[in-house]
């Protein structure tokens, strides 16, 4: 029986993988002698390889950005709202690539992979990686795919920061940058939330100093807490109010006077936490939060973001969402201001949306329309 | 050697305690056959007992609201900014009383107390209590002290909610209400943070289903996480930025590429979490968060806060702080609007302050001045 996918979906997709035997030197001083990247592609690369778009994922994302892995898949890839025929990243026109970040837990080399030096999973021995390390590793993927210059590097949240880092580190290889709901660096409050998440994981007795795989164990409780906390920061106060309010699970409105789930919001968070534990690795979560904390491209330019971006050769699309308190419009405006200060071509959309940070994953009309307009304005095959 | 205290401090104070052998029926259906309340008083009760002010504490507060317990005390009581000679709650004029809430862990009967039925600590068997239960228990304290009617019931945060509940439940016994940085009920986001804190404690293996005292153990990690998380919500994003920014502990600005403390904000949170564990009980923390979640006086009036407050006979002082995102000005405005709707006498101050929710503990000039002005306007000895 043939399953039909929505006409604006890329439909059935298959993950791919490539192993690089080139040593990769990491910012932290370690060298990976070889590593694997899992990735997916959607659309067709054109003859002069000028229509390729790299999509970068956020903290807990994967290379599965669009389409379905099987006919009975209940959910498509994480950026289905933005990738597909007629969507902003129009697969009739663009060849879209998304890779699982190095250090991930969905096919790319990371803490759950075997360490060739020991024959055991890396676990806590997997080195911390930075956003720059991700750019380095993805540049090898671009070489592998025969892509000299991306028509665009795009992402939301941490993925948007990664897109900025691409333009900074390899200016000749990025024609356009799409940075949605991103920030030039994490605030003290952002770092604080990350630190509580890390402490939740690392203080879980089943964390075993990060060697839980060898111990046949997993820090489920810690990772669940980290995810519950994350979800609070992904939603706006208004979205939570609208979605849950003070609604109780029981119909009669009486209180239970115990610690069972009582309010809908508690049920939602527990469910989100529990389901995350089944699909994510705690060491990967830890290193992703550190990569976020460390991201601060202005730092080596005396804190001047404009100077960090001055030498870049991309056009930019920046978008933020009014109710996003994780990476609020003020953070995006700082990026835009730095780009304007150095006379870069930048389009900026501050989008009215109640969904909080999660809005970057959602089909908010103004967001899709402005994103589409920017992508349509990209002149494929233009000289660098 | 005589120690000198600041002239505007109440100086050396001693906690007191009273045991009530009157059965206390709780909202949750349990009855406590007897219970003890720890409290402190500052100033002198006047002849007609018309100058008494009840101070209600917040989530992690105690009855030690002002002054010092010993000459070498490094910190005074938690509301030292507001209680003392010449301060808003002027001890030259008022007799100020503060009790540790029932269910607390600083002298009042609570989870760490011995359950007379078993001879063991109550632990998880201590019943959940509500803000109304606290009012009931404090009414017995008022009787014990010979106070028929409080000149004012005052508090910040949860303490401010308790002051509102006093006016609602015992309208003839409250002449004035002072509700600082309070809210008419918790938002979904507030409940969500509480739920993560509860899960952190309850999922700690050393929680032992709440019977950790019998097990000779304590859920230190869980309580530490709960407190770290709490601190993020007590400070504003701006206060965190100003206090810590992205400052690193090491001087050279290099990253460590490990999970040691790296940013100042991490150090602050870990310290706050660790020191809290030594002075607070996890079961008390759990029940305090539930009392907060349950507080919703409008609920039994079809959600109409004005109706809940209509029969009260108090004058009101409500204050909020612009950078408080835990109980923001919009929450206080809702209280003020409900009071105006039912023609109550209400003063409201929306105070510009960068400190977030914690501002209610701090000597913010506009806050102290408006609070003082309201208290000076109280006509002692006026007929009910």
XYZ file of C-alpha atoms in Angstrom, chain A:
384
model
C 0.000 0.000 0.000
C 1.482 3.278 -1.098
C 1.619 6.001 1.533
C 1.126 9.513 0.315
C 3.091 12.323 1.887
C 1.981 15.953 1.896
C 2.727 17.509 -1.516
C 4.964 20.115 0.091
C 7.079 17.492 1.874
C 10.268 15.979 0.547
C 8.640 12.645 1.447
C 10.671 9.529 2.141
C 14.333 10.244 2.865
C 17.328 8.153 3.850
C 20.195 9.180 6.089
C 23.683 8.919 4.670
C 27.057 8.826 6.276
C 30.654 9.623 5.424
C 33.865 8.832 7.277
C 36.786 11.243 7.152
C 40.204 9.848 7.831
C 41.740 13.298 7.858
C 42.879 14.256 11.380
C 40.691 17.027 12.754
C 42.300 19.398 15.230
C 39.803 20.717 17.731
C 39.768 24.081 19.508
C 40.213 22.319 22.823
C 43.555 20.842 21.770
C 42.491 17.298 20.961
C 42.816 15.742 17.529
C 40.314 13.259 16.168
C 42.201 10.914 13.838
C 39.005 10.033 12.012
C 35.337 10.788 12.371
C 32.013 10.088 10.770
C 29.236 12.533 9.902
C 25.636 11.437 9.404
C 23.670 13.656 7.047
C 20.649 13.922 4.831
C 20.089 15.762 1.574
C 16.903 16.981 -0.064
C 16.543 18.200 -3.661
C 19.149 17.936 -6.397
C 22.560 19.533 -6.641
C 22.785 21.511 -9.872
C 25.579 21.207 -12.432
C 27.798 23.962 -11.047
C 26.991 23.060 -7.432
C 25.756 26.567 -6.800
C 22.383 25.704 -5.244
C 23.478 23.971 -2.032
C 22.119 25.080 1.323
C 23.594 23.827 4.591
C 21.118 23.567 7.436
C 22.571 23.562 10.972
C 20.621 22.042 13.822
C 19.970 23.302 17.347
C 20.901 21.859 20.740
C 18.929 18.627 20.530
C 18.464 18.444 16.769
C 19.665 15.862 14.280
C 20.478 15.578 10.580
C 16.849 14.585 9.995
C 15.573 18.048 9.118
C 12.783 17.185 6.670
C 10.683 14.340 5.287
C 10.024 10.904 6.709
C 12.243 7.907 7.401
C 9.465 5.375 6.983
C 5.882 5.192 5.817
C 4.645 4.892 9.375
C 6.714 7.773 10.735
C 4.424 9.876 12.833
C 6.574 12.980 12.684
C 8.624 14.495 9.878
C 12.071 16.104 10.284
C 12.501 19.001 12.692
C 12.450 21.837 10.091
C 9.638 20.443 7.952
C 7.989 23.875 8.233
C 10.824 25.414 6.219
C 12.200 22.682 3.913
C 10.289 21.232 0.957
C 8.735 22.128 -2.378
C 7.487 25.719 -2.273
C 8.799 26.301 1.245
C 11.491 28.844 2.179
C 14.234 26.276 1.530
C 12.542 25.210 -1.683
C 13.773 21.757 -2.662
C 12.657 22.355 -6.268
C 15.418 24.927 -6.404
C 17.906 24.177 -3.647
C 19.939 21.148 -2.685
C 19.568 21.093 1.086
C 22.116 19.345 3.304
C 21.837 18.788 7.046
C 24.424 16.956 9.127
C 24.363 15.720 12.685
C 26.918 17.779 14.564
C 30.191 16.195 15.581
C 29.689 15.053 19.173
C 26.079 14.200 18.434
C 24.280 10.986 19.199
C 22.448 10.276 15.974
C 25.107 8.831 13.732
C 27.953 11.322 13.775
C 30.982 10.497 15.880
C 30.319 11.419 19.474
C 30.427 10.165 23.048
C 28.417 7.021 22.240
C 30.839 6.039 19.425
C 33.662 3.598 19.938
C 36.974 5.223 20.770
C 39.463 3.505 18.416
C 42.174 3.971 21.035
C 40.350 1.864 23.630
C 37.685 -0.119 21.799
C 35.228 1.259 24.368
C 32.638 4.022 23.892
C 34.214 7.464 24.263
C 31.770 8.521 26.961
C 33.313 11.284 29.035
C 36.552 10.995 27.044
C 34.983 12.514 23.965
C 36.554 15.967 23.703
C 34.461 19.092 24.064
C 33.825 20.623 20.657
C 33.100 24.206 19.674
C 30.931 25.777 17.012
C 34.158 26.405 15.071
C 34.949 22.711 15.239
C 31.566 22.020 13.680
C 32.343 24.419 10.855
C 35.692 22.669 10.271
C 34.043 19.269 10.132
C 31.226 20.453 7.883
C 33.734 22.025 5.491
C 35.057 18.516 4.894
C 31.497 17.391 4.213
C 31.113 20.234 1.697
C 34.326 19.090 -0.024
C 33.021 15.540 -0.074
C 29.799 16.664 -1.739
C 31.655 18.828 -4.251
C 30.293 22.057 -2.854
C 32.835 24.869 -2.932
C 30.455 27.581 -1.785
C 27.091 27.286 -0.059
C 24.280 29.321 -1.555
C 23.262 29.659 2.066
C 24.069 28.355 5.517
C 20.914 28.423 7.615
C 19.746 27.519 11.081
C 17.710 28.456 14.118
C 18.971 28.966 17.669
C 22.388 27.281 18.021
C 22.061 26.455 14.301
C 21.828 30.159 13.504
C 24.968 30.813 15.513
C 26.712 28.075 13.556
C 25.659 29.796 10.315
C 27.292 33.025 11.562
C 30.455 31.120 12.465
C 30.603 29.667 8.937
C 30.582 33.166 7.448
C 33.291 34.295 9.863
C 35.596 31.290 9.487
C 35.178 30.543 5.780
C 33.939 33.784 4.203
C 34.550 32.622 0.647
C 32.375 29.574 1.057
C 29.135 31.210 2.250
C 27.034 33.354 -0.075
C 24.173 33.883 2.363
C 23.556 33.422 6.064
C 20.162 32.713 7.609
C 20.237 33.143 11.399
C 16.863 32.639 13.065
C 16.255 33.157 16.793
C 19.998 33.285 17.390
C 22.259 35.409 19.571
C 25.794 36.780 19.326
C 26.610 34.999 22.594
C 24.852 33.499 25.575
C 23.713 35.737 28.422
C 24.524 34.997 32.046
C 20.957 33.720 32.415
C 21.376 31.377 29.428
C 24.600 30.012 30.920
C 22.864 29.656 34.283
C 20.114 27.476 32.813
C 22.741 25.381 31.015
C 24.663 24.978 34.247
C 21.595 23.716 36.137
C 20.970 21.232 33.314
C 24.580 20.061 33.466
C 24.490 19.701 37.245
C 21.273 17.695 36.960
C 22.995 15.236 34.632
C 26.395 15.148 36.268
C 25.023 14.764 39.816
C 22.849 11.800 38.800
C 24.477 8.750 40.474
C 23.846 6.863 37.241
C 26.053 9.289 35.354
C 29.142 7.380 36.560
C 31.442 10.295 35.670
C 30.230 9.996 32.090
C 31.103 6.289 31.743
C 27.523 5.113 32.109
C 27.583 3.042 28.932
C 30.377 0.857 30.274
C 28.398 0.613 33.521
C 25.322 -0.501 31.578
C 23.490 2.464 32.989
C 22.141 5.881 31.980
C 21.531 9.129 33.898
C 17.862 9.111 32.978
C 16.663 11.321 35.820
C 19.272 13.977 35.222
C 18.686 14.112 31.494
C 14.943 14.246 32.072
C 15.334 17.216 34.409
C 17.601 18.976 31.910
C 15.004 18.547 29.188
C 12.102 19.672 31.380
C 14.025 22.809 32.221
C 14.893 23.338 28.574
C 11.249 23.172 27.608
C 10.365 25.958 30.022
C 12.856 28.199 28.231
C 11.645 27.175 24.761
C 8.080 28.281 25.420
C 6.962 31.788 26.212
C 5.040 32.573 29.365
C 2.101 33.481 27.109
C 2.298 30.203 25.178
C 2.319 28.251 28.421
C -0.625 30.233 29.717
C -2.604 29.640 26.557
C -1.634 25.981 26.235
C -2.038 24.969 29.883
C -3.042 27.866 32.109
C -3.814 26.379 35.499
C -5.768 23.534 33.915
C -5.818 20.477 36.076
C -5.811 16.902 34.900
C -8.781 15.899 37.037
C -12.117 17.316 35.924
C -13.509 18.422 39.284
C -10.916 21.064 40.104
C -10.155 19.556 43.508
C -6.567 19.345 44.631
C -4.997 15.981 45.348
C -2.763 17.108 48.226
C -0.018 14.822 47.028
C 2.785 14.870 44.460
C 0.990 13.151 41.594
C 0.614 15.071 38.359
C -2.020 17.686 39.057
C -1.650 20.461 36.504
C -1.531 19.914 32.741
C 1.773 21.732 32.532
C 3.320 19.171 34.892
C 2.078 16.350 32.709
C 3.480 18.018 29.584
C 6.913 18.533 31.123
C 7.157 15.020 32.514
C 6.184 13.577 29.136
C 8.699 15.753 27.279
C 11.418 14.798 29.734
C 10.706 11.091 29.629
C 10.472 10.813 25.867
C 13.703 12.766 25.401
C 15.645 10.311 27.532
C 14.861 7.546 25.051
C 16.360 9.381 22.112
C 19.230 11.451 23.435
C 22.606 10.861 25.029
C 23.532 12.709 28.205
C 27.200 13.290 27.285
C 26.097 14.801 23.987
C 23.688 17.073 25.840
C 26.504 18.216 28.102
C 28.897 19.036 25.274
C 26.223 20.815 23.235
C 25.501 23.135 26.177
C 29.219 23.888 26.523
C 29.500 24.667 22.804
C 26.669 27.143 23.338
C 28.321 28.714 26.381
C 31.621 29.059 24.529
C 30.165 30.649 21.377
C 31.258 34.293 21.386
C 32.818 35.303 18.062
C 33.286 38.905 19.200
C 35.577 37.845 22.057
C 38.744 37.696 19.982
C 37.917 41.135 18.566
C 37.815 42.840 21.934
C 34.086 42.236 22.224
C 33.359 44.083 18.969
C 30.930 41.933 16.991
C 31.163 44.280 14.012
C 34.883 43.614 13.787
C 34.248 39.878 13.967
C 31.865 40.126 11.009
C 33.688 42.835 9.026
C 35.600 40.468 6.754
C 32.635 38.222 5.967
C 31.358 38.148 2.379
C 27.761 36.990 2.869
C 24.347 38.539 2.641
C 22.316 38.022 5.803
C 18.779 37.213 6.836
C 18.177 37.576 10.556
C 14.836 36.889 12.228
C 13.629 36.931 15.820
C 10.345 36.335 17.607
C 8.750 38.803 19.977
C 7.949 36.230 22.694
C 11.335 34.483 22.587
C 12.944 35.077 25.990
C 15.754 32.550 25.472
C 17.298 34.445 22.547
C 15.137 37.558 22.440
C 14.828 40.140 19.654
C 17.399 42.311 21.443
C 20.014 39.601 20.767
C 19.153 39.488 17.060
C 19.139 43.275 16.881
C 22.690 43.263 18.203
C 23.706 41.030 15.291
C 21.868 43.258 12.825
C 23.446 46.401 14.235
C 26.920 44.875 13.944
C 26.233 43.942 10.317
C 24.932 47.411 9.488
C 27.967 48.975 11.173
C 30.182 47.167 8.689
C 27.947 47.830 5.682
C 26.732 44.306 5.175
C 23.578 43.496 3.259
C 21.118 42.382 5.921
C 17.382 41.736 5.998
C 15.823 41.578 9.450
C 12.364 40.447 10.490
C 11.099 40.811 14.044
C 8.130 38.513 14.022
C 5.100 38.771 16.254
C 4.620 35.255 17.606
C 3.398 33.819 20.891
C 5.323 30.544 20.723
C 8.535 31.702 22.364
C 11.864 30.326 21.161
C 10.137 27.317 19.579
C 8.574 29.646 16.990
C 11.585 29.055 14.722
C 10.288 25.504 14.194
C 6.726 26.563 13.423
C 4.831 27.653 10.331
C 4.343 31.249 11.464
C 3.142 32.993 8.259
C 5.191 36.205 8.515
C 8.270 34.120 9.281
C 7.809 31.776 6.326
C 6.959 34.660 3.995
C 9.992 36.794 4.838
C 12.288 33.756 4.859
C 10.900 32.723 1.432
C 11.324 36.240 0.064
C 14.973 36.290 1.126
C 15.711 32.882 -0.373
C 13.997 33.823 -3.665
C 16.277 36.837 -3.854
C 19.360 34.623 -3.907
C 20.939 34.734 -7.337
C 22.250 31.210 -7.908
C 25.527 30.881 -9.737
C 26.565 34.448 -8.998
C 30.304 34.827 -8.768
C 31.764 34.901 -5.294
